[in-house]
Coordinates of N, CA and C in Angstrom, one line a residue:
X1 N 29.2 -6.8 -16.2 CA 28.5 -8.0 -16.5 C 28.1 -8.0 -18.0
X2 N 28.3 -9.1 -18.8 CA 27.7 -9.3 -19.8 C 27.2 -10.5 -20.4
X3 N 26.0 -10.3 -20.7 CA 24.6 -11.4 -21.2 C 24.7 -11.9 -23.0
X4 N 23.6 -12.5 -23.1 CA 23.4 -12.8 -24.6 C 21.9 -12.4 -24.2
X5 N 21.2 -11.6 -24.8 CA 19.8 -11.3 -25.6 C 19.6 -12.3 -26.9
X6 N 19.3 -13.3 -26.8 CA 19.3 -14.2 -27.9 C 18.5 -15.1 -29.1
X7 N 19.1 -15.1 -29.6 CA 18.5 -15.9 -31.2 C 19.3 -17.1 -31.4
X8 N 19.4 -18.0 -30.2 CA 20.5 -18.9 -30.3 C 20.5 -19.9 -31.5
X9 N 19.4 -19.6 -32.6 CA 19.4 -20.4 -33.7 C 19.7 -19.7 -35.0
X10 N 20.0 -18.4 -34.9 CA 20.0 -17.8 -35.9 C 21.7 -17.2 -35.5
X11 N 22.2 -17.0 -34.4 CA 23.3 -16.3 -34.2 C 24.3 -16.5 -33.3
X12 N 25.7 -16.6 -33.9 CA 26.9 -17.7 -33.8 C 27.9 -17.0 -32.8
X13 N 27.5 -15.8 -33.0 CA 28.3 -14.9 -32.0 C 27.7 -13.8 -31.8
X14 N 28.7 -13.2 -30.5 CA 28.2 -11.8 -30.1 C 29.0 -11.1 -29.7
X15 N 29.3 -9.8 -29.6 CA 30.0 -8.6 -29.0 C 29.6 -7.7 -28.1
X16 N 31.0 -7.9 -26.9 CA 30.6 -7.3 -25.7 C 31.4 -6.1 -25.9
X17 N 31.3 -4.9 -25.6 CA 32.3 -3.6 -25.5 C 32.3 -2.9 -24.4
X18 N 33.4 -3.0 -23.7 CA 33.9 -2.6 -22.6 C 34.3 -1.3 -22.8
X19 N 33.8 -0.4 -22.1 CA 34.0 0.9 -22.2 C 35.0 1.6 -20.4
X20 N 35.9 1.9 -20.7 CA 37.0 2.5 -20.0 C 38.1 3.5 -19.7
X21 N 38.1 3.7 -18.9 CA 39.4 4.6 -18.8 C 40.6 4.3 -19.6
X22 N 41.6 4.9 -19.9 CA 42.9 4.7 -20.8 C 43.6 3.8 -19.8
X23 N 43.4 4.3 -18.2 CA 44.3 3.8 -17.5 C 44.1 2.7 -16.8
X24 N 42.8 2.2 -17.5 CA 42.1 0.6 -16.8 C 42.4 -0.3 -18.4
X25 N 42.7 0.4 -19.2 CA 42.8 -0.6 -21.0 C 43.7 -1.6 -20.8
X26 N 45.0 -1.4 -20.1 CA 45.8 -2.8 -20.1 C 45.3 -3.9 -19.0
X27 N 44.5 -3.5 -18.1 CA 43.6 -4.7 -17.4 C 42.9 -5.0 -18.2
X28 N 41.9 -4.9 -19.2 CA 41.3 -5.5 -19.4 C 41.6 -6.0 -21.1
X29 N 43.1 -5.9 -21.4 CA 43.8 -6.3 -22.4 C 44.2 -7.7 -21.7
X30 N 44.8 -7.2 -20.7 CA 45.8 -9.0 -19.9 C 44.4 -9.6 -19.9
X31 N 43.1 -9.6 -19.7 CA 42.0 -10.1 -19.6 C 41.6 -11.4 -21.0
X32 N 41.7 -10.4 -21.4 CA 41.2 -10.7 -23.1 C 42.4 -11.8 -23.6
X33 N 43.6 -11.3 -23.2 CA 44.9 -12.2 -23.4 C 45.0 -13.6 -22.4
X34 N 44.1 -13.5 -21.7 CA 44.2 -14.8 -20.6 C 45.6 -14.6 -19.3
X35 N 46.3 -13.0 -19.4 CA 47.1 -13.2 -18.4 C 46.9 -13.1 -17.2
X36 N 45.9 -12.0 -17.4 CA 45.1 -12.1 -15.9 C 44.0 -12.6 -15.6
X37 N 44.0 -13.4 -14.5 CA 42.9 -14.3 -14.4 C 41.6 -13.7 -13.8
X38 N 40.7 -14.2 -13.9 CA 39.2 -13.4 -13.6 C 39.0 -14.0 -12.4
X39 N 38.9 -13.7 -10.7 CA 38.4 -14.2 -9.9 C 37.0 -13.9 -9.8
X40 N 36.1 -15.1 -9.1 CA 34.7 -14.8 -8.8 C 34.7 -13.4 -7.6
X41 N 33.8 -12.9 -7.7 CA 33.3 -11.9 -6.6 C 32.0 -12.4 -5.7
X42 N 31.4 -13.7 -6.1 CA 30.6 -14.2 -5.3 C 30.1 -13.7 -3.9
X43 N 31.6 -14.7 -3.3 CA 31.3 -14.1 -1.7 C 31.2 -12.9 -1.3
X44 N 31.1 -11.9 -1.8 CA 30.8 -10.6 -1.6 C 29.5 -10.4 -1.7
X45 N 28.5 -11.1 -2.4 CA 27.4 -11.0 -2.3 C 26.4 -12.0 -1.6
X46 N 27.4 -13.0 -1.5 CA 26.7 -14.7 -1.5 C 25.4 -14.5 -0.4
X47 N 25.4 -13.7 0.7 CA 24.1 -13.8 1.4 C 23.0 -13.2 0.9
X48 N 23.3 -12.6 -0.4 CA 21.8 -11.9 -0.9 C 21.3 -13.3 -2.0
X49 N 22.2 -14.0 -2.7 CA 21.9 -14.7 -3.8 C 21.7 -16.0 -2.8
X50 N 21.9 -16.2 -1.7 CA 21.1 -17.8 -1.0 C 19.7 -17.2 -0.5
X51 N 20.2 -15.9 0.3 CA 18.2 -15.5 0.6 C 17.5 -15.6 -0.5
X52 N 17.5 -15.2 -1.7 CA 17.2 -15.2 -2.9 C 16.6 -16.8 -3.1
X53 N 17.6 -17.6 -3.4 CA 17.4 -19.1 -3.7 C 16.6 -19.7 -2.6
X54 N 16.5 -19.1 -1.2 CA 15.7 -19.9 -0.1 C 13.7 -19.8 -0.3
X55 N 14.4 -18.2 -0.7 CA 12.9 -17.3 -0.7 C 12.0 -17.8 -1.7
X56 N 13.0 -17.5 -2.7 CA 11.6 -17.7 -3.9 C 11.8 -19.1 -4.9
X57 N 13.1 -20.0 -4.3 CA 12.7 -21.1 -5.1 C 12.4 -22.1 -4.0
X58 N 11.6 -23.4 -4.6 CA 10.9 -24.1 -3.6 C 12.6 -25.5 -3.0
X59 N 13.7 -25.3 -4.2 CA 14.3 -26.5 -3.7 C 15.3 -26.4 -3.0
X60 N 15.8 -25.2 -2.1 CA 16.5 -24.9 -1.4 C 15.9 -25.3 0.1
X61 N 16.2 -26.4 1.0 CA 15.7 -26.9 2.6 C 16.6 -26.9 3.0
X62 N 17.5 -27.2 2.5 CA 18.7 -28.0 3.8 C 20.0 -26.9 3.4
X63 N 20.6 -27.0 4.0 CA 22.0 -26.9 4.5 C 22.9 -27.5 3.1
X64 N 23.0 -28.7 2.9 CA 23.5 -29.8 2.0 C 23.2 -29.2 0.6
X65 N 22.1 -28.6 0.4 CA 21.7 -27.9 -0.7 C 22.2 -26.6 -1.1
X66 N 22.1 -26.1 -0.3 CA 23.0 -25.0 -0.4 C 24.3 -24.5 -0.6
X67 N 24.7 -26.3 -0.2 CA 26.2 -26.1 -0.3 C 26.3 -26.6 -1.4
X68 N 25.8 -27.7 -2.1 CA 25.9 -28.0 -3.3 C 25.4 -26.7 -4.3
X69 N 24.8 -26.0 -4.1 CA 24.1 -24.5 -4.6 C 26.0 -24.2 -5.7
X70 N 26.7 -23.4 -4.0 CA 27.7 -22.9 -3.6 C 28.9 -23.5 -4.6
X71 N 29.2 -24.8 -4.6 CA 29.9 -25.8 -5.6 C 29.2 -25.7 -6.7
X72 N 28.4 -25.3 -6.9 CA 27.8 -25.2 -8.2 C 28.5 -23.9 -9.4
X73 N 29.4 -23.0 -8.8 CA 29.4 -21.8 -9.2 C 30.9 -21.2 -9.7
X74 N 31.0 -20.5 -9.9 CA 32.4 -20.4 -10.5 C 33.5 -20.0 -9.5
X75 N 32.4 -19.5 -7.9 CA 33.6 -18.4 -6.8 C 34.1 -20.6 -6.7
X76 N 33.5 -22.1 -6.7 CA 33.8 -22.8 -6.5 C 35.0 -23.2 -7.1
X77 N 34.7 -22.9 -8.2 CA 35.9 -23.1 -9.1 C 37.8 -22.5 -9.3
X78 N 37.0 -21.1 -8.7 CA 37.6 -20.4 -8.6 C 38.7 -20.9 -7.3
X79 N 37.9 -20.7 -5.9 CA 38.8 -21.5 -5.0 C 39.8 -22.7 -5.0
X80 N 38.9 -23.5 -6.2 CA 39.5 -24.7 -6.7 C 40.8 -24.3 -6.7
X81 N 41.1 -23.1 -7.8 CA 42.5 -22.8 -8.7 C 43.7 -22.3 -7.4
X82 N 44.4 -23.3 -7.3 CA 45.8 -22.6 -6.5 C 46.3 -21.3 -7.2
X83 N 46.1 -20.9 -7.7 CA 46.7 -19.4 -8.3 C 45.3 -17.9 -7.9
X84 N 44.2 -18.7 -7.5 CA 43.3 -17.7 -7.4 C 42.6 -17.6 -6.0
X85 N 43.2 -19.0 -5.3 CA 42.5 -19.3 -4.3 C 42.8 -18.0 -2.9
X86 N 44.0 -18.0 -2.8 CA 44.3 -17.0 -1.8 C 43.4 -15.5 -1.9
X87 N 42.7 -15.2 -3.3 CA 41.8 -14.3 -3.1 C 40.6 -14.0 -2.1
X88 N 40.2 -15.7 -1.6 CA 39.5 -16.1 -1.1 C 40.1 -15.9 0.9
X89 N 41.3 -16.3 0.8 CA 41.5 -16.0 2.4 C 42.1 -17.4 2.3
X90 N 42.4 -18.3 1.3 CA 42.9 -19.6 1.2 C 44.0 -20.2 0.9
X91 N 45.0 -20.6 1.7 CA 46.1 -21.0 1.4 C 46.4 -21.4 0.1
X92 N 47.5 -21.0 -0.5 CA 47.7 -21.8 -1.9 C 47.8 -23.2 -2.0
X93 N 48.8 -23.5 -0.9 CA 48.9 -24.9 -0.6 C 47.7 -25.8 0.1
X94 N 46.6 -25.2 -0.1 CA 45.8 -26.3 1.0 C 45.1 -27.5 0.0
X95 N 45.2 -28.5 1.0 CA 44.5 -29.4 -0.2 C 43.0 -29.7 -0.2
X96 N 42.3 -30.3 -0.9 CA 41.0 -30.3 -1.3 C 39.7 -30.5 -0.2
X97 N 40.8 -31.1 1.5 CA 39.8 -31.0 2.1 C 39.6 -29.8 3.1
X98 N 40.9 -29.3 2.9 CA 40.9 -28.1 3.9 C 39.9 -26.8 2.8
X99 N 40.3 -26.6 1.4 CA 39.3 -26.2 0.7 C 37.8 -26.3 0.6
X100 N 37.5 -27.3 0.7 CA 35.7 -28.1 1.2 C 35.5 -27.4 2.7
X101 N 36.7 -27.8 3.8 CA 35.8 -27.1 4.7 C 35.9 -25.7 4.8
X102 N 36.8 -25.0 4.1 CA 36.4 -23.3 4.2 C 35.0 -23.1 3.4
X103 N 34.8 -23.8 2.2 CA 34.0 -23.1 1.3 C 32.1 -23.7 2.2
X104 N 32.4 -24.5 2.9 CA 31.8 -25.2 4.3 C 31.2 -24.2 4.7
X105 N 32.3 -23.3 6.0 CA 32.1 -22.4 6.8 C 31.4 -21.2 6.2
X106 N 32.3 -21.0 5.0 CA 31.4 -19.8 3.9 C 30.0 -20.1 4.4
X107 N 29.6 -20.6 3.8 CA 28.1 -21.5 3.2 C 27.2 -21.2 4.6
X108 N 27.8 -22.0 5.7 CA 27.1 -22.5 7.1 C 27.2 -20.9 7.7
X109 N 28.0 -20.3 7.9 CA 28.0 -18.6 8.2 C 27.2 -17.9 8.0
X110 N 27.4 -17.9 6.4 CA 26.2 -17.1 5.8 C 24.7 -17.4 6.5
X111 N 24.3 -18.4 6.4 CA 23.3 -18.8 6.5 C 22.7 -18.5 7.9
X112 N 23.4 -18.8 9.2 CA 23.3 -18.1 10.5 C 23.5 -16.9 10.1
X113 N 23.6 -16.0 9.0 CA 23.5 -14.7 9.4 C 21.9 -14.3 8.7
X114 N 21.8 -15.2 7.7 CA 20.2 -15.0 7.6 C 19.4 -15.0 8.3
X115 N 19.5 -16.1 9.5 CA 18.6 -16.8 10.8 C 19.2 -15.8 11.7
X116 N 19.9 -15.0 11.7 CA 20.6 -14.2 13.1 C 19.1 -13.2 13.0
X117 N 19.1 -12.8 11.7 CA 18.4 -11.5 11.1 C 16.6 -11.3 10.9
X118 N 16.6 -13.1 11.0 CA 14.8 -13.1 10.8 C 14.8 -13.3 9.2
X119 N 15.2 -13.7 8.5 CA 15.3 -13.7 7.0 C 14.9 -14.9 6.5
X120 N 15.4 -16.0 7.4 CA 15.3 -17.0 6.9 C 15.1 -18.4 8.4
X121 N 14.5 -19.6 8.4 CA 14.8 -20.3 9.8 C 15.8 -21.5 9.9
X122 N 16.6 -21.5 10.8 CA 17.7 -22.5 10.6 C 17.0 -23.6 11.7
X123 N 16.2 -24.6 11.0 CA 16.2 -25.7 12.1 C 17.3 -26.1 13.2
X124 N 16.3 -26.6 14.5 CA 17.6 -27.0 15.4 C 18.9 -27.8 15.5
X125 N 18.0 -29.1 14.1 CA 19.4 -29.7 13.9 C 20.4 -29.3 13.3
X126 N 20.1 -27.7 12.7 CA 21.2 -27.0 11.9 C 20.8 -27.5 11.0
X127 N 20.3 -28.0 10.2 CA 20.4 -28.6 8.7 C 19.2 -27.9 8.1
X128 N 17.8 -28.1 8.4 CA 17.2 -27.9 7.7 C 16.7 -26.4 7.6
X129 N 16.0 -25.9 6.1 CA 15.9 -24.3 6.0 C 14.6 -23.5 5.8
X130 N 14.3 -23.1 6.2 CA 12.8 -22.5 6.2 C 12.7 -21.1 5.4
X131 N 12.0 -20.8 5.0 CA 11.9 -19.4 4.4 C 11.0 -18.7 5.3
X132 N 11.4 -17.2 5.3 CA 10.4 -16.5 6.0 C 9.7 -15.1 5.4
X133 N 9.1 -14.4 5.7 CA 8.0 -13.2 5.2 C 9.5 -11.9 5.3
X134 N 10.4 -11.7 5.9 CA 11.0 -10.7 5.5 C 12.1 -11.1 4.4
X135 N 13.0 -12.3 4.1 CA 13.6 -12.8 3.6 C 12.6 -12.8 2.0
X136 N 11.4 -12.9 2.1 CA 10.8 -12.9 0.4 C 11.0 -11.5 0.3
X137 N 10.4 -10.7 0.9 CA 10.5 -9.2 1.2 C 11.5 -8.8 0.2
X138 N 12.8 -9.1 0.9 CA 14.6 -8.8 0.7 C 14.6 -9.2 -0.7
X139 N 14.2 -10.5 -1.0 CA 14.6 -11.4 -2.5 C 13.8 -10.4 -3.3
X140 N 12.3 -10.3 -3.2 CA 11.4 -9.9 -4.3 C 12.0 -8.2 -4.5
X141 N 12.0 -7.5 -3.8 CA 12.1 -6.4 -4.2 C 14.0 -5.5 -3.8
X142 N 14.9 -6.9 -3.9 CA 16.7 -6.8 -4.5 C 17.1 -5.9 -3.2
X143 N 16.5 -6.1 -2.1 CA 17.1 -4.9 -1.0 C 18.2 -6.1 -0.4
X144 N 19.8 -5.0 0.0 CA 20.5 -6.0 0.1 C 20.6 -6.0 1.9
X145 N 21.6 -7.5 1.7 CA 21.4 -7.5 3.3 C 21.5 -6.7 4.6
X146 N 22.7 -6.0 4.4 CA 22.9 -5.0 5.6 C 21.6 -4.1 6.0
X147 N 20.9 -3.7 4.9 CA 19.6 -3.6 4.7 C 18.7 -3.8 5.3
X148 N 17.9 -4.6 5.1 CA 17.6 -5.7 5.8 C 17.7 -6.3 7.2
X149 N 18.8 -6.4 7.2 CA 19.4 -7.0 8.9 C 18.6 -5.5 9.7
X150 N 19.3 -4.1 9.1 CA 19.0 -3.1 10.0 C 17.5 -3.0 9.9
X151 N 16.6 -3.1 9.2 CA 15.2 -3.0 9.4 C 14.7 -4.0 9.8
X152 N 15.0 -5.2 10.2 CA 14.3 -6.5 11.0 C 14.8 -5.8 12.2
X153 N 16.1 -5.6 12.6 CA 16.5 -5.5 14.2 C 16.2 -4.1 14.5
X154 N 15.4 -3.4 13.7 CA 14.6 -1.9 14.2 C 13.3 -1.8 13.9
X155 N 12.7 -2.3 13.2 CA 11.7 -2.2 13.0 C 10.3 -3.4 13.8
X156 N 9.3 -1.9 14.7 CA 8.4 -3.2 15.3 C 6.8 -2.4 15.5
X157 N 5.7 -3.0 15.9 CA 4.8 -2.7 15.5 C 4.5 -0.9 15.9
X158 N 5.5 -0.3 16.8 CA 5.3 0.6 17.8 C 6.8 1.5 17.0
X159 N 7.0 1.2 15.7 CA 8.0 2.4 15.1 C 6.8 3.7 14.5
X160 N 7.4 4.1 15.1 CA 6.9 5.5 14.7 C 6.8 6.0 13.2
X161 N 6.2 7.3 12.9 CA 6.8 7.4 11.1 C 7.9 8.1 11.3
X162 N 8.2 8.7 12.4 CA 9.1 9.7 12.5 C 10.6 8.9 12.0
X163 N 10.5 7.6 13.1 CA 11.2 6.5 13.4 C 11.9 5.9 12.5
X164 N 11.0 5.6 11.4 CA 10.5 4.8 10.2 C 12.0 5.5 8.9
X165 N 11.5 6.7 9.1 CA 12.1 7.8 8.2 C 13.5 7.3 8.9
X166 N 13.9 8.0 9.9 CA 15.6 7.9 10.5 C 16.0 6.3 10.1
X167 N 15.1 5.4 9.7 CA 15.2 4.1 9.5 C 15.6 3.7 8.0
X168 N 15.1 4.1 7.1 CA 14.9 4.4 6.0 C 16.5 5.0 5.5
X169 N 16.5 6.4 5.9 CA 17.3 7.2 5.7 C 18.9 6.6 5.9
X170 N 18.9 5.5 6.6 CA 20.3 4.8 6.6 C 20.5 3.1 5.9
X171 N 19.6 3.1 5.3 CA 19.3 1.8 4.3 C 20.8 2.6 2.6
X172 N 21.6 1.3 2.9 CA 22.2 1.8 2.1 C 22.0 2.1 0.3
X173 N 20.8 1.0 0.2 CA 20.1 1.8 -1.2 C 19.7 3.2 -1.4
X174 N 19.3 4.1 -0.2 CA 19.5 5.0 -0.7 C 20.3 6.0 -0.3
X175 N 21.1 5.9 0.0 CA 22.4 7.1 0.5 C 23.1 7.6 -0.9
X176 N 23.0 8.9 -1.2 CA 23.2 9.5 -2.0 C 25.0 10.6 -1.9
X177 N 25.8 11.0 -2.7 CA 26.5 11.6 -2.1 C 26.1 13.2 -1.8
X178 N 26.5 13.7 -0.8 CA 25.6 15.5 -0.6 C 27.1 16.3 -0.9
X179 N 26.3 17.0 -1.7 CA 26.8 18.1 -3.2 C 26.5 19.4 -2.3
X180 N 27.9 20.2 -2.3 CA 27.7 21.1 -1.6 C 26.5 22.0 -1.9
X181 N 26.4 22.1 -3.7 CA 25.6 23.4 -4.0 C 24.1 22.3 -3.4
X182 N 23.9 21.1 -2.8 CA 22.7 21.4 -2.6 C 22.1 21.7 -1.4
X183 N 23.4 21.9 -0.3 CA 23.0 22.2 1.3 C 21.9 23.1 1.6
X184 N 22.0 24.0 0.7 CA 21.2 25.0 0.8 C 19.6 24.9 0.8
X185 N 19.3 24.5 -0.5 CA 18.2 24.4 -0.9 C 17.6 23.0 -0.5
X186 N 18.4 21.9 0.6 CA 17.9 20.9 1.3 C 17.4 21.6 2.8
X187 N 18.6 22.5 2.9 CA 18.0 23.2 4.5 C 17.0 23.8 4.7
X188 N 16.3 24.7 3.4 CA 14.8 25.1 3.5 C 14.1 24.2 3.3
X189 N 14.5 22.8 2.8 CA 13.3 21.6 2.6 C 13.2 21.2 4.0
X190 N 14.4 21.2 4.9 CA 13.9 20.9 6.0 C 13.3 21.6 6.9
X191 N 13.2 22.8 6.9 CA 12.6 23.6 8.0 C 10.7 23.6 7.5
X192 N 10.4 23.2 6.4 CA 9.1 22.7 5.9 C 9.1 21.6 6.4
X193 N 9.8 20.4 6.5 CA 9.3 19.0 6.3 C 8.5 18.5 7.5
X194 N 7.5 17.9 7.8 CA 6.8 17.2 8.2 C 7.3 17.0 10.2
X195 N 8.6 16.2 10.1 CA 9.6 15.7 10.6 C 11.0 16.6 10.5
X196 N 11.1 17.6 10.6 CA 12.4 18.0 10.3 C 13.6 17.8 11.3
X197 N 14.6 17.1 10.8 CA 16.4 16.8 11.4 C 16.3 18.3 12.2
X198 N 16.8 17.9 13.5 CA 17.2 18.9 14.7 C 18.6 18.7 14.7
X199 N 19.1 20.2 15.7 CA 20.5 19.8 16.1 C 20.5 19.8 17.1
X200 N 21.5 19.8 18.3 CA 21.2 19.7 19.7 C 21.1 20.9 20.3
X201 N 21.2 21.8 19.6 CA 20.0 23.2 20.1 C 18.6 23.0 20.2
X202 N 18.0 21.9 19.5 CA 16.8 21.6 18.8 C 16.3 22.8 18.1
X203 N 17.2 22.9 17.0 CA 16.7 24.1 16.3 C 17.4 23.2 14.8
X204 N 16.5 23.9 13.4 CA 16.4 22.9 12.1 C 18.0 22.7 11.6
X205 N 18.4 21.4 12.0 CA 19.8 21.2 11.7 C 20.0 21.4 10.0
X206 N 21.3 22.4 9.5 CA 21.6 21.5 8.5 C 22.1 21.0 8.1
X207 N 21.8 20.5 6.3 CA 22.2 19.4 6.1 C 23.6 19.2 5.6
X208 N 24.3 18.1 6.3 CA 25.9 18.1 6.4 C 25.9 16.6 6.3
X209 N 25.1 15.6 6.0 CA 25.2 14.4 5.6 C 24.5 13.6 5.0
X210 N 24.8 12.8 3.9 CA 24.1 11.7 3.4 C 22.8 11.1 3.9
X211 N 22.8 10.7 5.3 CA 21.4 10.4 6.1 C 20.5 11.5 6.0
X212 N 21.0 12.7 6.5 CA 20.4 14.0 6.6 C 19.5 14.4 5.4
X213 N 20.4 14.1 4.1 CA 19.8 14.5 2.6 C 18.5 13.4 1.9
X214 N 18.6 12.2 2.6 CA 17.9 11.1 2.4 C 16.8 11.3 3.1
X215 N 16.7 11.6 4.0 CA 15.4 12.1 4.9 C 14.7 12.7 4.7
X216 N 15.3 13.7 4.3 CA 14.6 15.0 3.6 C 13.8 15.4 2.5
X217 N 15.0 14.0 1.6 CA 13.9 14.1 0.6 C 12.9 12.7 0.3
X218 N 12.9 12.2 1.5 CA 11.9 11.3 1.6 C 10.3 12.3 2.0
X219 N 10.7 12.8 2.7 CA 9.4 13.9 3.1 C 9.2 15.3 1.8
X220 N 9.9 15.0 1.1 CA 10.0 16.2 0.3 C 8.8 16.3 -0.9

């Protein structure tokens, strides 16, 4: 990604520097040359940036809004382009209405997966959109959805801390990769911790995974 930090009265241009591998330099040469085209990556995120727009801005209600949101954006544009569209899951050949209703279902999907999750409320007529207390939650503090989804559909007044932790520990913000040199010196953290990971001996498991290392040093 690249911004302007700006003086838009004092300064005419600006330079972005892309830093890379030797063997990524001709992609991002055909880039610079216009040969290869830039698709949006939107939809890969699109359910975090509508909770976002539901939660903390006031003019997102309806359904209609969001779709116009959606058309507002470059993945729209993007779909637009018969040469870029099939990135999307979209016929090359399809025409403008078959286009409107995929980018439709996008939109309408998403948004039942917010209301599937407690994030957000889908009135009964379908159309209109409510914001809710976990959905600001998600927006204010950038936790993404899968996230999210798993802590609304586990989390309840009767989670334990034990609970909480095993809860935590699979949120994929923090899954870290586990580095052999540090099994060791995680396995004495666990036979200390509070809560320490068992194995099915019920004796101090160790640590042999990502969840495992995240737990551990949550108690740490």
């Amino acid at each position: 990604m690249a911004g302007r930090a700006g003086r838009p009265q004092f300064d005419t241009e600006g330079v972005c520097v892309v830093m890379t591998s030797e063997a990524s330099t001709s992609k991002y040469l055909d880039i610079l040359a216009g040969v290869r085209p830039v698709a949006s990556q939107l939809h890969k995120q699109l359910v975090e940036h509508l909770n976002s727009e539901i939660n903390t801005a006031s003019y997102m209600t309806s359904v209609s809004v969001a779709l116009s949101f959606v058309q507002d954006t470059y993945l729209y544009k993007c779909v637009l382009d018969p040469n870029l569209r099939h990135n999307f899951g979209i016929a090359r050949d399809a025409d403008l209405q078959e286009v409107d209703q995929q980018v439709h279902s996008l939109c309408l999907n998403t948004l039942r997966r917010l209301d599937d999750s407690g994030l957000i409320r889908l009135a009964e007529d379908g159309q209109q959109i409510e914001p809710l207390g976990a959905g600001r939650i998600m927006a204010r503090y950038a936790v993404c959805f899968e996230s999210m989804a798993l802590i609304t559909s586990k989390l309840s007044a009767q989670t334990s801390v034990e609970e909480l932790l095993d809860l935590l520990s699979h949120c994929e913000e923090l899954q870290d990769v586990l580095r052999r040199s540090e099994r060791k010196p995680l396995f004495e953290l666990n036979k200390i911790s509070r809560y320490p990971i068992m194995d099915a001996k019920l004796q101090v498991a160790k640590v042999g995974d990502a969840h495992t290392k995240t737990n551990v040093l949550l108690q740490a």
